[in-house]
């Protein structure tokens, strides 16, 4: 409830950047404690759809703080997503069995979570920048701070997120193949397939950016398509395991 309240207060003060930033730091600190309580146990990881969303939301907060984004839509969405996940966990809790700690599996999980979080934030940034570009073309300024220079700086940050996210996704796929038994088996084969397709699309986007200077709508659309595939494989797999099987 304290974490939820901090996120709500951050939304209320969203137009006052410093106040909202302090509340985001507080919410992230509280969410750190919450992640430890619900995910870690004496016997191993407790990982399900809810916990996966919770830790991605938490890391997204940290990434936004470190990156120094001032984008209003981005900051609003990460708070709303956190609140949604917190309500989901509180009102519809899922009972899951803990998976024993194994260094190889732990490395794979670490790479996967960091990759999904970085690329998830990049997709929200892409949506925000797409909205700004649309408004700029109509000569409608969302705020005084929205300028071509700020747009280009945020776009540069976006591609850094994509690059680092893609590198961690590469690590997740490689560690999965090397360390996870049955990684390519039928049970999670669709998850691997969607992740690999997303990896290819992000790779194409990075190459296009470096060689042809892709930006704007082309980069945003490709980013969102790749992230949709990644989320379908990642969150979709957990939802199927938790609710349908």
PDB file of C-alpha atoms in Angstrom:
ATOM      1  CA  UNK A   1       0.000   0.000   0.000  1.00  0.00           C
ATOM      2  CA  UNK A   2       2.915   2.373   0.712  1.00  0.00           C
ATOM      3  CA  UNK A   3       4.361   1.649  -2.735  1.00  0.00           C
ATOM      4  CA  UNK A   4       0.964   2.238  -4.330  1.00  0.00           C
ATOM      5  CA  UNK A   5       0.530   5.521  -2.467  1.00  0.00           C
ATOM      6  CA  UNK A   6       3.975   6.774  -3.547  1.00  0.00           C
ATOM      7  CA  UNK A   7       3.133   6.072  -7.198  1.00  0.00           C
ATOM      8  CA  UNK A   8      -0.244   7.808  -6.862  1.00  0.00           C
ATOM      9  CA  UNK A   9       1.339  10.902  -5.293  1.00  0.00           C
ATOM     10  CA  UNK A  10       3.933  10.956  -8.083  1.00  0.00           C
ATOM     11  CA  UNK A  11       1.118  11.026 -10.648  1.00  0.00           C
ATOM     12  CA  UNK A  12      -0.656  13.850  -8.815  1.00  0.00           C
ATOM     13  CA  UNK A  13       2.556  15.915  -8.846  1.00  0.00           C
ATOM     14  CA  UNK A  14       3.614  14.773 -12.335  1.00  0.00           C
ATOM     15  CA  UNK A  15       3.876  18.341 -13.690  1.00  0.00           C
ATOM     16  CA  UNK A  16       6.290  19.315 -10.914  1.00  0.00           C
ATOM     17  CA  UNK A  17       9.361  17.398 -12.042  1.00  0.00           C
ATOM     18  CA  UNK A  18      11.481  17.603  -8.870  1.00  0.00           C
ATOM     19  CA  UNK A  19       8.658  16.581  -6.544  1.00  0.00           C
ATOM     20  CA  UNK A  20       7.561  13.811  -8.882  1.00  0.00           C
ATOM     21  CA  UNK A  21      11.159  12.632  -9.207  1.00  0.00           C
ATOM     22  CA  UNK A  22      11.591  12.382  -5.423  1.00  0.00           C
ATOM     23  CA  UNK A  23       8.354  10.396  -5.176  1.00  0.00           C
ATOM     24  CA  UNK A  24       9.510   8.099  -7.987  1.00  0.00           C
ATOM     25  CA  UNK A  25      12.714   7.430  -6.052  1.00  0.00           C
ATOM     26  CA  UNK A  26      10.648   6.671  -2.932  1.00  0.00           C
ATOM     27  CA  UNK A  27       8.256   4.429  -4.876  1.00  0.00           C
ATOM     28  CA  UNK A  28      11.192   2.587  -6.456  1.00  0.00           C
ATOM     29  CA  UNK A  29      12.831   2.037  -3.057  1.00  0.00           C
ATOM     30  CA  UNK A  30       9.599   0.634  -1.622  1.00  0.00           C
ATOM     31  CA  UNK A  31       9.099  -1.506  -4.734  1.00  0.00           C
ATOM     32  CA  UNK A  32      12.610  -2.873  -4.265  1.00  0.00           C
ATOM     33  CA  UNK A  33      11.613  -4.189  -0.835  1.00  0.00           C
ATOM     34  CA  UNK A  34       8.371  -5.578  -2.259  1.00  0.00           C
ATOM     35  CA  UNK A  35      10.192  -7.391  -5.078  1.00  0.00           C
ATOM     36  CA  UNK A  36      12.470  -9.034  -2.536  1.00  0.00           C
ATOM     37  CA  UNK A  37       9.511 -10.129  -0.417  1.00  0.00           C
ATOM     38  CA  UNK A  38       7.435 -11.706  -3.189  1.00  0.00           C
ATOM     39  CA  UNK A  39      10.140 -13.055  -5.516  1.00  0.00           C
ATOM     40  CA  UNK A  40      12.923 -14.319  -3.244  1.00  0.00           C
ATOM     41  CA  UNK A  41      12.550 -17.123  -0.713  1.00  0.00           C
ATOM     42  CA  UNK A  42      14.803 -19.457   1.266  1.00  0.00           C
ATOM     43  CA  UNK A  43      14.240 -22.212  -1.282  1.00  0.00           C
ATOM     44  CA  UNK A  44      14.524 -20.263  -4.539  1.00  0.00           C
ATOM     45  CA  UNK A  45      12.895 -17.842  -6.994  1.00  0.00           C
ATOM     46  CA  UNK A  46       9.098 -17.485  -7.007  1.00  0.00           C
ATOM     47  CA  UNK A  47       8.496 -16.415 -10.572  1.00  0.00           C
ATOM     48  CA  UNK A  48       5.070 -16.095 -12.209  1.00  0.00           C
ATOM     49  CA  UNK A  49       3.251 -13.603 -14.451  1.00  0.00           C
ATOM     50  CA  UNK A  50       2.648 -11.170 -11.588  1.00  0.00           C
ATOM     51  CA  UNK A  51       6.178 -11.252 -10.232  1.00  0.00           C
ATOM     52  CA  UNK A  52       7.656 -10.931 -13.717  1.00  0.00           C
ATOM     53  CA  UNK A  53       5.571  -7.798 -14.339  1.00  0.00           C
ATOM     54  CA  UNK A  54       6.454  -6.435 -10.892  1.00  0.00           C
ATOM     55  CA  UNK A  55      10.212  -6.749 -11.379  1.00  0.00           C
ATOM     56  CA  UNK A  56      10.060  -5.344 -14.941  1.00  0.00           C
ATOM     57  CA  UNK A  57       8.048  -2.395 -13.593  1.00  0.00           C
ATOM     58  CA  UNK A  58      10.622  -1.887 -10.816  1.00  0.00           C
ATOM     59  CA  UNK A  59      13.598  -1.997 -13.189  1.00  0.00           C
ATOM     60  CA  UNK A  60      11.771   0.338 -15.584  1.00  0.00           C
ATOM     61  CA  UNK A  61      11.526   2.893 -12.766  1.00  0.00           C
ATOM     62  CA  UNK A  62      15.270   2.595 -12.143  1.00  0.00           C
ATOM     63  CA  UNK A  63      16.082   2.914 -15.858  1.00  0.00           C
ATOM     64  CA  UNK A  64      13.961   6.058 -16.194  1.00  0.00           C
ATOM     65  CA  UNK A  65      15.657   7.576 -13.134  1.00  0.00           C
ATOM     66  CA  UNK A  66      19.177   6.775 -14.371  1.00  0.00           C
ATOM     67  CA  UNK A  67      18.428   7.953 -17.925  1.00  0.00           C
ATOM     68  CA  UNK A  68      17.081  11.271 -16.672  1.00  0.00           C
ATOM     69  CA  UNK A  69      14.006  11.261 -18.907  1.00  0.00           C
ATOM     70  CA  UNK A  70      11.656  14.197 -18.376  1.00  0.00           C
ATOM     71  CA  UNK A  71       9.037  12.888 -20.819  1.00  0.00           C
ATOM     72  CA  UNK A  72       5.604  13.390 -19.288  1.00  0.00           C
ATOM     73  CA  UNK A  73       3.840  10.480 -21.010  1.00  0.00           C
ATOM     74  CA  UNK A  74       6.692   8.107 -20.141  1.00  0.00           C
ATOM     75  CA  UNK A  75       6.677   9.051 -16.467  1.00  0.00           C
ATOM     76  CA  UNK A  76       2.885   8.848 -16.289  1.00  0.00           C
ATOM     77  CA  UNK A  77       2.809   5.395 -17.900  1.00  0.00           C
ATOM     78  CA  UNK A  78       5.444   3.805 -15.663  1.00  0.00           C
ATOM     79  CA  UNK A  79       3.446   4.921 -12.601  1.00  0.00           C
ATOM     80  CA  UNK A  80       0.155   3.645 -14.037  1.00  0.00           C
ATOM     81  CA  UNK A  81       1.755   0.319 -14.967  1.00  0.00           C
ATOM     82  CA  UNK A  82       3.210  -0.055 -11.468  1.00  0.00           C
ATOM     83  CA  UNK A  83      -0.171   0.710  -9.890  1.00  0.00           C
ATOM     84  CA  UNK A  84      -1.903  -1.816 -12.158  1.00  0.00           C
ATOM     85  CA  UNK A  85       0.611  -4.544 -11.282  1.00  0.00           C
ATOM     86  CA  UNK A  86       0.366  -3.783  -7.549  1.00  0.00           C
ATOM     87  CA  UNK A  87      -3.449  -4.024  -7.634  1.00  0.00           C
ATOM     88  CA  UNK A  88      -3.207  -7.246  -9.646  1.00  0.00           C
ATOM     89  CA  UNK A  89      -0.905  -8.800  -7.026  1.00  0.00           C
ATOM     90  CA  UNK A  90      -2.959  -7.546  -4.070  1.00  0.00           C
ATOM     91  CA  UNK A  91      -6.447  -8.467  -5.291  1.00  0.00           C
ATOM     92  CA  UNK A  92      -5.705 -11.553  -7.446  1.00  0.00           C
ATOM     93  CA  UNK A  93      -2.656 -13.247  -5.882  1.00  0.00           C
ATOM     94  CA  UNK A  94      -1.180 -16.323  -7.576  1.00  0.00           C
ATOM     95  CA  UNK A  95       0.345 -19.186  -5.612  1.00  0.00           C
ATOM     96  CA  UNK A  96       3.512 -20.482  -7.267  1.00  0.00           C
ATOM     97  CA  UNK A  97       6.194 -23.015  -6.420  1.00  0.00           C
ATOM     98  CA  UNK A  98       9.711 -21.694  -5.832  1.00  0.00           C
ATOM     99  CA  UNK A  99      12.419 -22.781  -8.258  1.00  0.00           C
ATOM    100  CA  UNK A 100      15.729 -23.656  -6.560  1.00  0.00           C
ATOM    101  CA  UNK A 101      18.624 -21.235  -6.982  1.00  0.00           C
ATOM    102  CA  UNK A 102      21.083 -22.361  -9.675  1.00  0.00           C
ATOM    103  CA  UNK A 103      23.842 -20.017 -10.824  1.00  0.00           C
ATOM    104  CA  UNK A 104      23.354 -20.870 -14.512  1.00  0.00           C
ATOM    105  CA  UNK A 105      19.589 -20.340 -14.418  1.00  0.00           C
ATOM    106  CA  UNK A 106      20.042 -17.215 -12.296  1.00  0.00           C
ATOM    107  CA  UNK A 107      22.322 -15.688 -14.946  1.00  0.00           C
ATOM    108  CA  UNK A 108      19.751 -16.438 -17.650  1.00  0.00           C
ATOM    109  CA  UNK A 109      16.949 -14.879 -15.585  1.00  0.00           C
ATOM    110  CA  UNK A 110      19.090 -11.808 -14.846  1.00  0.00           C
ATOM    111  CA  UNK A 111      19.915 -11.245 -18.535  1.00  0.00           C
ATOM    112  CA  UNK A 112      16.270 -11.787 -19.512  1.00  0.00           C
ATOM    113  CA  UNK A 113      14.766  -9.411 -16.958  1.00  0.00           C
ATOM    114  CA  UNK A 114      17.259  -6.612 -17.680  1.00  0.00           C
ATOM    115  CA  UNK A 115      16.731  -7.031 -21.444  1.00  0.00           C
ATOM    116  CA  UNK A 116      12.932  -6.934 -21.184  1.00  0.00           C
ATOM    117  CA  UNK A 117      13.055  -3.906 -18.868  1.00  0.00           C
ATOM    118  CA  UNK A 118      15.384  -1.889 -21.113  1.00  0.00           C
ATOM    119  CA  UNK A 119      13.405  -2.707 -24.248  1.00  0.00           C
ATOM    120  CA  UNK A 120      10.095  -2.119 -22.453  1.00  0.00           C
ATOM    121  CA  UNK A 121      11.179   1.403 -21.478  1.00  0.00           C
ATOM    122  CA  UNK A 122      12.401   1.967 -25.041  1.00  0.00           C
ATOM    123  CA  UNK A 123       8.932   1.073 -26.367  1.00  0.00           C
ATOM    124  CA  UNK A 124       7.251   3.590 -24.040  1.00  0.00           C
ATOM    125  CA  UNK A 125       9.809   6.238 -25.029  1.00  0.00           C
ATOM    126  CA  UNK A 126       9.062   5.423 -28.678  1.00  0.00           C
ATOM    127  CA  UNK A 127       5.334   5.981 -28.083  1.00  0.00           C
ATOM    128  CA  UNK A 128       6.043   9.295 -26.343  1.00  0.00           C
ATOM    129  CA  UNK A 129       8.377  10.493 -29.104  1.00  0.00           C
ATOM    130  CA  UNK A 130       5.880   9.424 -31.763  1.00  0.00           C
ATOM    131  CA  UNK A 131       3.243  11.542 -30.024  1.00  0.00           C
ATOM    132  CA  UNK A 132       5.628  14.505 -29.873  1.00  0.00           C
ATOM    133  CA  UNK A 133       6.534  14.180 -33.559  1.00  0.00           C
ATOM    134  CA  UNK A 134       2.836  14.063 -34.457  1.00  0.00           C
ATOM    135  CA  UNK A 135       2.150  17.233 -32.458  1.00  0.00           C
ATOM    136  CA  UNK A 136       5.191  19.041 -33.830  1.00  0.00           C
ATOM    137  CA  UNK A 137       4.063  18.394 -37.399  1.00  0.00           C
ATOM    138  CA  UNK A 138       0.801  20.132 -36.518  1.00  0.00           C
ATOM    139  CA  UNK A 139       2.722  22.973 -34.829  1.00  0.00           C
ATOM    140  CA  UNK A 140       1.180  22.023 -31.488  1.00  0.00           C
ATOM    141  CA  UNK A 141       3.658  22.225 -28.597  1.00  0.00           C
ATOM    142  CA  UNK A 142       2.933  20.009 -25.612  1.00  0.00           C
ATOM    143  CA  UNK A 143       5.205  22.039 -23.330  1.00  0.00           C
ATOM    144  CA  UNK A 144       7.814  24.774 -23.496  1.00  0.00           C
ATOM    145  CA  UNK A 145      10.565  22.189 -23.023  1.00  0.00           C
ATOM    146  CA  UNK A 146       9.540  20.279 -26.155  1.00  0.00           C
ATOM    147  CA  UNK A 147      11.996  21.391 -28.826  1.00  0.00           C
ATOM    148  CA  UNK A 148      13.803  19.763 -31.735  1.00  0.00           C
ATOM    149  CA  UNK A 149      16.958  19.534 -29.600  1.00  0.00           C
ATOM    150  CA  UNK A 150      15.157  17.786 -26.740  1.00  0.00           C
ATOM    151  CA  UNK A 151      13.519  15.436 -29.250  1.00  0.00           C
ATOM    152  CA  UNK A 152      16.888  14.506 -30.759  1.00  0.00           C
ATOM    153  CA  UNK A 153      18.449  13.982 -27.308  1.00  0.00           C
ATOM    154  CA  UNK A 154      15.614  11.694 -26.250  1.00  0.00           C
ATOM    155  CA  UNK A 155      15.850   9.850 -29.545  1.00  0.00           C
ATOM    156  CA  UNK A 156      19.554   9.271 -28.889  1.00  0.00           C
ATOM    157  CA  UNK A 157      18.727   7.889 -25.449  1.00  0.00           C
ATOM    158  CA  UNK A 158      16.095   5.678 -27.057  1.00  0.00           C
ATOM    159  CA  UNK A 159      18.623   4.005 -29.330  1.00  0.00           C
ATOM    160  CA  UNK A 160      21.038   3.501 -26.449  1.00  0.00           C
ATOM    161  CA  UNK A 161      18.263   1.691 -24.571  1.00  0.00           C
ATOM    162  CA  UNK A 162      17.574  -0.449 -27.631  1.00  0.00           C
ATOM    163  CA  UNK A 163      21.261  -1.281 -28.091  1.00  0.00           C
ATOM    164  CA  UNK A 164      21.841  -2.255 -24.463  1.00  0.00           C
ATOM    165  CA  UNK A 165      18.526  -4.114 -24.350  1.00  0.00           C
ATOM    166  CA  UNK A 166      19.448  -6.051 -27.485  1.00  0.00           C
ATOM    167  CA  UNK A 167      22.849  -6.976 -26.023  1.00  0.00           C
ATOM    168  CA  UNK A 168      21.215  -8.293 -22.842  1.00  0.00           C
ATOM    169  CA  UNK A 169      18.621 -10.135 -24.954  1.00  0.00           C
ATOM    170  CA  UNK A 170      21.511 -11.743 -26.849  1.00  0.00           C
ATOM    171  CA  UNK A 171      22.974 -12.821 -23.525  1.00  0.00           C
ATOM    172  CA  UNK A 172      19.589 -14.191 -22.412  1.00  0.00           C
ATOM    173  CA  UNK A 173      19.214 -16.314 -25.552  1.00  0.00           C
ATOM    174  CA  UNK A 174      22.784 -17.598 -25.375  1.00  0.00           C
ATOM    175  CA  UNK A 175      22.627 -18.463 -21.662  1.00  0.00           C
ATOM    176  CA  UNK A 176      19.253 -20.106 -22.236  1.00  0.00           C
ATOM    177  CA  UNK A 177      20.677 -22.344 -24.957  1.00  0.00           C
ATOM    178  CA  UNK A 178      23.776 -23.176 -22.900  1.00  0.00           C
ATOM    179  CA  UNK A 179      22.383 -23.551 -19.398  1.00  0.00           C
ATOM    180  CA  UNK A 180      18.609 -24.164 -19.409  1.00  0.00           C
ATOM    181  CA  UNK A 181      17.537 -27.774 -19.899  1.00  0.00           C
ATOM    182  CA  UNK A 182      14.789 -28.082 -22.494  1.00  0.00           C
ATOM    183  CA  UNK A 183      15.188 -24.440 -23.563  1.00  0.00           C
ATOM    184  CA  UNK A 184      14.247 -25.326 -27.129  1.00  0.00           C
ATOM    185  CA  UNK A 185      11.632 -27.901 -26.134  1.00  0.00           C
ATOM    186  CA  UNK A 186       7.993 -27.665 -27.146  1.00  0.00           C
ATOM    187  CA  UNK A 187       6.879 -26.356 -23.757  1.00  0.00           C
ATOM    188  CA  UNK A 188       8.655 -23.007 -24.142  1.00  0.00           C
ATOM    189  CA  UNK A 189       9.502 -23.231 -27.835  1.00  0.00           C
ATOM    190  CA  UNK A 190       7.037 -20.452 -28.710  1.00  0.00           C
ATOM    191  CA  UNK A 191       8.681 -18.181 -26.122  1.00  0.00           C
ATOM    192  CA  UNK A 192      12.091 -18.767 -27.708  1.00  0.00           C
ATOM    193  CA  UNK A 193      10.651 -18.229 -31.202  1.00  0.00           C
ATOM    194  CA  UNK A 194       9.034 -14.892 -30.333  1.00  0.00           C
ATOM    195  CA  UNK A 195      12.181 -13.774 -28.495  1.00  0.00           C
ATOM    196  CA  UNK A 196      14.374 -14.684 -31.459  1.00  0.00           C
ATOM    197  CA  UNK A 197      12.090 -12.857 -33.928  1.00  0.00           C
ATOM    198  CA  UNK A 198      12.196  -9.791 -31.668  1.00  0.00           C
ATOM    199  CA  UNK A 199      16.009 -10.115 -31.466  1.00  0.00           C
ATOM    200  CA  UNK A 200      16.197 -10.099 -35.290  1.00  0.00           C
ATOM    201  CA  UNK A 201      13.947  -7.036 -35.599  1.00  0.00           C
ATOM    202  CA  UNK A 202      15.896  -5.101 -32.976  1.00  0.00           C
ATOM    203  CA  UNK A 203      19.126  -6.070 -34.777  1.00  0.00           C
ATOM    204  CA  UNK A 204      17.705  -4.758 -38.071  1.00  0.00           C
ATOM    205  CA  UNK A 205      16.687  -1.532 -36.321  1.00  0.00           C
ATOM    206  CA  UNK A 206      20.172  -1.055 -34.847  1.00  0.00           C
ATOM    207  CA  UNK A 207      21.882  -1.732 -38.185  1.00  0.00           C
ATOM    208  CA  UNK A 208      19.453   0.600 -39.950  1.00  0.00           C
ATOM    209  CA  UNK A 209      20.172   3.320 -37.414  1.00  0.00           C
ATOM    210  CA  UNK A 210      23.958   2.948 -37.720  1.00  0.00           C
ATOM    211  CA  UNK A 211      24.105   2.623 -41.514  1.00  0.00           C
ATOM    212  CA  UNK A 212      21.113   4.593 -42.785  1.00  0.00           C
ATOM    213  CA  UNK A 213      20.312   6.845 -39.851  1.00  0.00           C
ATOM    214  CA  UNK A 214      16.807   5.443 -39.332  1.00  0.00           C
ATOM    215  CA  UNK A 215      14.696   7.603 -37.055  1.00  0.00           C
ATOM    216  CA  UNK A 216      11.143   8.862 -36.665  1.00  0.00           C
ATOM    217  CA  UNK A 217       8.190   6.689 -37.683  1.00  0.00           C
ATOM    218  CA  UNK A 218      10.261   3.896 -39.213  1.00  0.00           C
ATOM    219  CA  UNK A 219      12.299   3.354 -36.052  1.00  0.00           C
ATOM    220  CA  UNK A 220       9.289   3.748 -33.751  1.00  0.00           C
ATOM    221  CA  UNK A 221       7.113   1.250 -35.648  1.00  0.00           C
ATOM    222  CA  UNK A 222       9.853  -1.373 -35.859  1.00  0.00           C
ATOM    223  CA  UNK A 223      10.595  -0.913 -32.151  1.00  0.00           C
ATOM    224  CA  UNK A 224       6.947  -1.429 -31.193  1.00  0.00           C
ATOM    225  CA  UNK A 225       6.530  -4.493 -33.434  1.00  0.00           C
ATOM    226  CA  UNK A 226       9.656  -6.110 -31.976  1.00  0.00           C
ATOM    227  CA  UNK A 227       8.588  -5.294 -28.406  1.00  0.00           C
ATOM    228  CA  UNK A 228       5.102  -6.720 -29.037  1.00  0.00           C
ATOM    229  CA  UNK A 229       6.675 -10.025 -30.080  1.00  0.00           C
ATOM    230  CA  UNK A 230       8.957 -10.003 -27.056  1.00  0.00           C
ATOM    231  CA  UNK A 231       6.120  -9.296 -24.627  1.00  0.00           C
ATOM    232  CA  UNK A 232       3.949 -11.945 -26.285  1.00  0.00           C
ATOM    233  CA  UNK A 233       6.645 -14.534 -25.697  1.00  0.00           C
ATOM    234  CA  UNK A 234       7.653 -13.350 -22.218  1.00  0.00           C
ATOM    235  CA  UNK A 235       4.470 -12.307 -20.404  1.00  0.00           C
ATOM    236  CA  UNK A 236       2.261 -14.493 -22.604  1.00  0.00           C
ATOM    237  CA  UNK A 237       4.153 -17.615 -21.536  1.00  0.00           C
ATOM    238  CA  UNK A 238       3.746 -16.822 -17.841  1.00  0.00           C
ATOM    239  CA  UNK A 239       0.037 -16.054 -18.244  1.00  0.00           C
ATOM    240  CA  UNK A 240      -0.545 -19.366 -20.052  1.00  0.00           C
ATOM    241  CA  UNK A 241       1.336 -21.282 -17.331  1.00  0.00           C
ATOM    242  CA  UNK A 242      -0.421 -19.457 -14.463  1.00  0.00           C
ATOM    243  CA  UNK A 243      -3.986 -19.282 -15.750  1.00  0.00           C
ATOM    244  CA  UNK A 244      -4.536 -21.754 -18.575  1.00  0.00           C
ATOM    245  CA  UNK A 245      -2.494 -24.815 -17.620  1.00  0.00           C
TER     246      UNK A 245
END
